[in-house]
């Protein structure tokens, strides 16, 4: 995990592909010292039109202070802007584009499929790369349980109990998940 | 053994579907439209399964798209690899030549259905799938072994790139 000195802004956009997810031993060490516990805070799934298909939180200590609809719009709008910014201002040819940003307390991870489906997950700082996690959620949960279910439509939002419960179980089983964040 | 019986069931199911549509609509043009529509609905979902299983990222251009369709998608779903040929000079149109077509095994078109595009579902599937990855295309059969041609040829034309929806601003 790199440390950059960013005196003025809290936000650092990480563009290049960071290393793999931390091992279990780091997790235990962190948990033992009482430092920031590894955890997943929340997850958003947006469709190609900007509709929030799914949202859930596991460990969110502070709310945004606006309605959920406003929050989804804000999140989607921000992602749209940052992707456009990253692409425009990139000093090199774009590959994956925007991947994540971090603050001093959390990291936001972003994964977008070529079909425009957008996965956004906020974790603590010890999770440097959640791309594989988000890809798993797409391939093994979303595609299997939502796309392949003819009765399940994704508009206006995902209405599938099995999807919710499997996703919840998956998140809780992640090596970097712990129910209580410091 | 299992793959073969799956493919036979698939062919028979498709045949039953087309036969029923012919009975319901009594008009080849209408059946063609219905097949295209059903194909489209399949395509918009199938693309997600394709992206999940093939882990293929965005294609850089239409040529790459053509290759992915022929070598990965057709192989994955129909077990065949059509060849990509007859590129237009502008690079916006190409043909897929199918030596064989699992949908039409054992099928013969009766004389009273000469305008039926039996495999039109495929056109809808391709159109729907590509639309979900921002490409508007026109897809049609230009040759069909069921109608006496030597090969089955699907022509695909790039119409335009579908731009992403810009989220509405409040301020």
Coordinates of C-alpha atoms in Angstrom, one line a residue:
Chain A
X1 CA 0.0 0.0 0.0
X2 CA 1.6 3.3 -1.1
X3 CA 1.5 6.4 1.0
X4 CA 1.3 9.7 -0.8
X5 CA 1.6 13.0 0.8
X6 CA -1.5 14.9 -0.1
X7 CA -1.7 17.8 2.2
X8 CA -4.6 19.7 0.6
X9 CA -6.9 17.0 -0.7
X10 CA -8.1 14.0 1.1
X11 CA -8.6 12.1 -2.0
X12 CA -6.0 10.2 -4.0
X13 CA -7.1 8.6 -7.2
X14 CA -5.3 5.3 -7.8
X15 CA -5.1 4.6 -11.5
X16 CA -2.6 1.8 -11.9
X17 CA -3.3 -1.8 -11.1
X18 CA -2.5 -2.3 -7.4
X19 CA -1.2 -5.6 -5.9
X20 CA -3.4 -8.5 -4.8
X21 CA -5.7 -8.6 -1.9
X22 CA -3.9 -8.8 1.5
X23 CA -3.3 -12.2 3.1
X24 CA -5.0 -13.5 6.2
X25 CA -2.0 -13.0 8.4
X26 CA -2.0 -9.3 7.8
X27 CA -5.7 -9.3 8.7
X28 CA -5.1 -11.0 12.0
X29 CA -2.2 -8.7 12.8
X30 CA -4.3 -5.7 12.1
X31 CA -7.2 -6.9 14.1
X32 CA -4.9 -7.8 17.0
X33 CA -3.4 -4.3 17.3
X34 CA -6.8 -2.7 17.4
X35 CA -6.0 -0.7 14.2
X36 CA -8.6 -0.1 11.5
X37 CA -10.3 -3.5 11.2
X38 CA -10.6 -4.9 7.7
X39 CA -14.2 -4.6 6.5
X40 CA -16.6 -4.0 3.7
X41 CA -18.7 -0.9 4.4
X42 CA -21.2 -1.0 1.6
X43 CA -21.9 -2.0 -2.1
X44 CA -23.8 -0.3 -4.9
X45 CA -24.7 -1.8 -8.2
X46 CA -25.8 0.5 -11.1
X47 CA -27.1 -0.4 -14.5
X48 CA -26.0 1.2 -17.8
X49 CA -28.6 4.0 -17.4
X50 CA -27.6 5.1 -13.9
X51 CA -30.3 3.3 -12.0
X52 CA -29.2 1.9 -8.7
X53 CA -30.1 -1.8 -9.0
X54 CA -28.9 -2.8 -5.6
X55 CA -27.5 -1.3 -2.4
X56 CA -26.5 -2.9 0.9
X57 CA -24.4 -1.9 3.8
X58 CA -22.5 -4.0 6.3
X59 CA -20.6 -1.5 8.3
X60 CA -21.5 2.1 7.8
X61 CA -21.0 4.3 10.7
X62 CA -22.0 7.6 9.1
X63 CA -24.8 8.3 6.6
X64 CA -24.7 10.9 3.9
X65 CA -27.4 13.0 5.3
X66 CA -29.5 12.9 2.1
X67 CA -32.2 10.6 0.8
X68 CA -31.2 7.3 -0.6
X69 CA -32.2 8.4 -4.1
X70 CA -30.1 11.5 -3.9
X71 CA -27.2 9.4 -2.6
X72 CA -27.4 7.1 -5.6
X73 CA -27.6 9.9 -8.0
X74 CA -24.6 11.6 -6.4
X75 CA -22.6 8.4 -6.5
X76 CA -23.4 7.7 -10.1
X77 CA -22.8 11.3 -11.1
X78 CA -19.4 11.3 -9.4
X79 CA -18.4 8.1 -11.1
X80 CA -19.4 9.4 -14.5
X81 CA -17.4 12.6 -14.0
X82 CA -14.4 10.9 -12.6
X83 CA -14.3 8.3 -15.4
X84 CA -14.5 11.1 -18.0
X85 CA -11.9 13.1 -16.1
X86 CA -9.5 10.2 -15.9
X87 CA -9.9 9.4 -19.5
X88 CA -9.4 12.9 -20.7
X89 CA -6.4 13.8 -18.4
X90 CA -4.6 10.5 -18.7
X91 CA -1.0 11.1 -19.8
X92 CA -0.9 7.6 -21.3
X93 CA -3.3 5.5 -23.4
X94 CA -6.1 4.4 -21.3
X95 CA -6.4 0.8 -20.3
X96 CA -8.9 0.0 -17.5
X97 CA -9.5 3.6 -16.6
X98 CA -10.7 4.6 -13.1
X99 CA -10.2 1.8 -10.6
X100 CA -10.4 3.3 -7.1
X101 CA -9.9 6.2 -4.9
X102 CA -8.9 6.4 -1.2
X103 CA -9.3 8.8 1.7
X104 CA -7.6 8.6 5.0
X105 CA -10.4 6.3 6.3
X106 CA -11.8 4.3 3.4
X107 CA -11.2 3.1 -0.2
X108 CA -13.8 3.1 -2.9
X109 CA -13.3 0.3 -5.5
X110 CA -14.9 0.4 -8.9
X111 CA -15.6 -2.3 -11.5
X112 CA -17.5 -1.8 -14.8
X113 CA -18.4 -4.5 -17.3
X114 CA -18.4 -3.8 -21.0
X115 CA -22.2 -4.0 -20.8
X116 CA -22.3 -0.9 -18.6
X117 CA -23.0 -2.6 -15.3
X118 CA -21.2 -0.8 -12.5
X119 CA -20.1 -2.2 -9.1
X120 CA -18.9 0.1 -6.4
X121 CA -17.6 -1.2 -3.0
X122 CA -16.3 0.8 -0.1
X123 CA -13.8 -1.0 2.1
X124 CA -11.3 0.0 4.7
X125 CA -7.8 1.0 3.6
X126 CA -6.2 -2.5 4.0
X127 CA -8.0 -3.7 0.9
X128 CA -5.9 -2.5 -1.9
X129 CA -7.6 -4.3 -4.8
X130 CA -11.1 -5.6 -4.8
X131 CA -11.4 -6.1 -8.5
X132 CA -11.5 -9.8 -8.3
X133 CA -14.2 -9.7 -5.6
X134 CA -16.3 -7.4 -7.8
X135 CA -15.8 -9.6 -10.8
X136 CA -16.8 -12.6 -8.8
X137 CA -20.0 -10.8 -7.7
X138 CA -20.7 -10.1 -11.4
X139 CA -19.9 -13.5 -12.9
X140 CA -21.1 -15.8 -10.2
X141 CA -23.9 -13.9 -8.5
X142 CA -25.4 -11.3 -10.8
X143 CA -25.1 -13.3 -14.1
X144 CA -26.1 -16.6 -12.5
X145 CA -29.0 -15.4 -10.3
X146 CA -30.4 -12.4 -12.0
X147 CA -29.5 -12.5 -15.7
X148 CA -30.3 -16.2 -16.1
X149 CA -33.6 -16.0 -14.2
X150 CA -36.2 -15.1 -16.9
X151 CA -38.6 -14.0 -14.2
X152 CA -36.1 -11.6 -12.7
X153 CA -36.0 -8.2 -14.3
X154 CA -33.5 -5.7 -13.1
X155 CA -35.7 -2.6 -13.4
X156 CA -36.4 -0.7 -11.3
X157 CA -34.2 -2.7 -8.9
X158 CA -33.1 -6.2 -8.3
X159 CA -35.9 -8.1 -6.6
X160 CA -34.3 -11.4 -5.8
X161 CA -34.0 -12.8 -2.3
X162 CA -31.6 -15.5 -3.3
X163 CA -29.3 -12.9 -4.8
X164 CA -29.4 -10.8 -1.6
X165 CA -28.7 -13.7 0.7
X166 CA -26.0 -15.2 -1.5
X167 CA -24.3 -11.8 -1.8
X168 CA -24.5 -11.2 1.9
X169 CA -23.0 -14.6 2.6
X170 CA -20.3 -14.0 0.1
X171 CA -19.3 -10.6 1.6
X172 CA -19.3 -11.9 5.1
X173 CA -17.1 -14.8 4.0
X174 CA -14.4 -12.5 2.5
X175 CA -11.0 -12.8 4.1
X176 CA -11.0 -9.1 4.7
X177 CA -14.4 -8.8 6.2
X178 CA -15.0 -8.4 9.9
X179 CA -18.3 -7.4 11.4
X180 CA -17.0 -4.5 13.5
X181 CA -14.8 -1.8 12.1
X182 CA -12.7 0.2 14.6
Chain B
X1 CA -22.5 -38.4 -25.6
X2 CA -24.2 -35.9 -23.4
X3 CA -23.2 -32.9 -25.6
X4 CA -24.8 -34.6 -28.6
X5 CA -28.1 -35.3 -26.9
X6 CA -28.1 -31.7 -25.6
X7 CA -27.6 -30.4 -29.1
X8 CA -30.4 -32.6 -30.5
X9 CA -32.8 -31.4 -27.8
X10 CA -31.8 -27.9 -28.7
X11 CA -32.4 -28.3 -32.4
X12 CA -35.7 -30.0 -31.8
X13 CA -36.8 -27.3 -29.3
X14 CA -36.0 -24.6 -31.7
X15 CA -37.8 -26.4 -34.5
X16 CA -40.9 -26.8 -32.3
X17 CA -40.7 -23.1 -31.5
X18 CA -40.6 -22.0 -35.2
X19 CA -43.4 -24.5 -36.1
X20 CA -45.6 -23.1 -33.3
X21 CA -44.9 -19.5 -34.4
X22 CA -45.9 -20.5 -38.0
X23 CA -49.1 -21.9 -36.7
X24 CA -49.8 -18.8 -34.6
X25 CA -49.0 -16.2 -37.1
X26 CA -49.7 -17.9 -40.5
X27 CA -47.4 -15.4 -42.2
X28 CA -43.7 -15.8 -42.8
X29 CA -42.9 -12.1 -42.4
X30 CA -44.6 -12.0 -39.0
X31 CA -42.8 -15.1 -37.9
X32 CA -39.5 -13.6 -39.0
X33 CA -40.2 -10.5 -36.9
X34 CA -41.2 -12.6 -33.9
X35 CA -38.0 -14.6 -34.1
X36 CA -36.0 -11.4 -34.3
X37 CA -37.7 -10.0 -31.3
X38 CA -37.2 -13.1 -29.2
X39 CA -33.6 -13.2 -30.3
X40 CA -33.2 -9.7 -29.2
X41 CA -34.6 -10.5 -25.7
X42 CA -32.2 -13.4 -25.5
X43 CA -29.3 -11.3 -26.7
X44 CA -29.6 -8.6 -24.1
X45 CA -29.1 -11.2 -21.4
X46 CA -26.8 -13.5 -23.2
X47 CA -24.2 -10.8 -23.5
X48 CA -23.8 -10.8 -19.7
X49 CA -23.2 -14.5 -19.5
X50 CA -20.7 -14.1 -22.4
X51 CA -18.8 -11.3 -20.7
X52 CA -18.8 -13.2 -17.4
X53 CA -17.5 -16.5 -18.9
X54 CA -15.1 -15.2 -21.5
X55 CA -13.6 -12.4 -19.5
X56 CA -13.2 -10.5 -22.7
X57 CA -12.9 -6.7 -22.3
X58 CA -14.1 -4.0 -24.7
X59 CA -13.2 -4.5 -28.3
X60 CA -11.0 -1.7 -29.8
X61 CA -12.8 -1.8 -33.2
X62 CA -15.3 -3.5 -35.4
X63 CA -12.7 -6.0 -36.7
X64 CA -12.0 -7.2 -33.2
X65 CA -15.7 -7.4 -32.6
X66 CA -16.1 -9.6 -35.6
X67 CA -13.3 -11.9 -34.5
X68 CA -14.7 -12.2 -31.0
X69 CA -18.2 -13.0 -32.3
X70 CA -16.9 -15.7 -34.7
X71 CA -14.2 -17.3 -32.7
X72 CA -15.4 -17.0 -29.1
X73 CA -19.2 -16.4 -29.0
X74 CA -20.3 -18.7 -31.8
X75 CA -17.9 -21.4 -30.5
X76 CA -19.2 -21.0 -26.9
X77 CA -22.9 -21.1 -27.6
X78 CA -23.3 -23.1 -30.9
X79 CA -20.1 -25.0 -31.0
X80 CA -19.2 -23.7 -34.5
X81 CA -16.7 -21.2 -35.8
X82 CA -17.9 -19.2 -38.8
X83 CA -15.4 -17.5 -40.9
X84 CA -15.3 -13.7 -41.2
X85 CA -15.1 -12.4 -44.8
X86 CA -16.3 -9.9 -47.3
X87 CA -15.3 -6.8 -45.4
X88 CA -16.6 -3.6 -46.9
X89 CA -13.9 -1.0 -47.9
X90 CA -15.0 1.2 -45.0
X91 CA -14.6 -1.6 -42.5
X92 CA -18.2 -1.3 -41.3
X93 CA -19.7 -4.4 -42.8
X94 CA -18.7 -8.0 -42.9
X95 CA -20.1 -11.5 -43.4
X96 CA -20.1 -14.6 -41.3
X97 CA -20.0 -17.7 -43.3
X98 CA -21.5 -20.7 -41.5
X99 CA -20.4 -24.1 -42.9
X100 CA -22.9 -25.8 -40.6
X101 CA -25.8 -24.5 -38.4
X102 CA -26.9 -26.6 -35.4
X103 CA -30.3 -24.9 -35.5
X104 CA -31.1 -26.5 -38.9
X105 CA -30.0 -30.1 -38.4
X106 CA -32.7 -32.4 -39.9
X107 CA -34.7 -29.4 -41.1
X108 CA -36.2 -28.9 -44.6
X109 CA -38.3 -25.9 -45.4
X110 CA -41.6 -26.8 -47.0
X111 CA -42.5 -25.0 -50.3
X112 CA -45.1 -22.8 -48.7
X113 CA -42.6 -21.2 -46.4
X114 CA -40.1 -19.9 -49.0
X115 CA -39.8 -16.5 -47.3
X116 CA -39.3 -17.8 -43.8
X117 CA -35.9 -17.0 -42.3
X118 CA -35.7 -20.0 -40.1
X119 CA -32.7 -19.0 -38.1
X120 CA -33.7 -15.4 -37.7
X121 CA -33.5 -15.7 -33.9
X122 CA -29.7 -15.5 -34.4
X123 CA -30.0 -12.1 -36.0
X124 CA -31.9 -10.8 -33.0
X125 CA -29.5 -12.3 -30.5
X126 CA -26.5 -10.6 -32.2
X127 CA -28.3 -7.3 -32.4
X128 CA -29.5 -7.4 -28.8
X129 CA -26.1 -8.5 -27.4
X130 CA -24.2 -5.8 -29.3
X131 CA -26.6 -3.1 -28.3
X132 CA -25.7 -3.8 -24.7
X133 CA -22.0 -3.1 -25.5
X134 CA -22.8 0.2 -27.1
X135 CA -23.0 -0.9 -30.8
X136 CA -26.1 -0.4 -33.0
X137 CA -25.9 -3.0 -35.8
X138 CA -28.0 -4.4 -38.6
X139 CA -27.9 -8.2 -38.9
X140 CA -29.5 -10.3 -41.7
X141 CA -29.2 -13.5 -43.5
X142 CA -28.1 -13.1 -47.1
X143 CA -27.7 -16.8 -47.9
X144 CA -29.3 -19.8 -46.3
X145 CA -28.7 -23.5 -47.0
X146 CA -32.3 -24.1 -46.1
X147 CA -33.3 -22.0 -49.1
X148 CA -31.0 -23.8 -51.5
X149 CA -27.8 -21.7 -51.2
X150 CA -24.5 -23.4 -50.8
X151 CA -23.6 -21.7 -47.5
X152 CA -25.3 -19.8 -44.8
X153 CA -24.2 -16.2 -44.8
X154 CA -25.0 -13.6 -42.2
X155 CA -24.2 -10.0 -43.0
X156 CA -23.5 -7.6 -40.2
X157 CA -23.4 -3.8 -40.6
X158 CA -22.2 -1.3 -38.0
X159 CA -24.7 1.5 -37.8
X160 CA -23.4 3.7 -35.0
X161 CA -21.9 3.8 -31.6
X162 CA -24.5 4.1 -28.8
X163 CA -23.4 6.8 -26.5
X164 CA -23.6 6.4 -22.8
X165 CA -26.5 8.1 -21.0
X166 CA -25.2 11.2 -19.3
X167 CA -26.7 11.5 -15.8
X168 CA -29.1 14.4 -15.4
X169 CA -27.7 17.4 -13.5
X170 CA -29.8 19.0 -10.9
X171 CA -28.1 22.4 -10.6

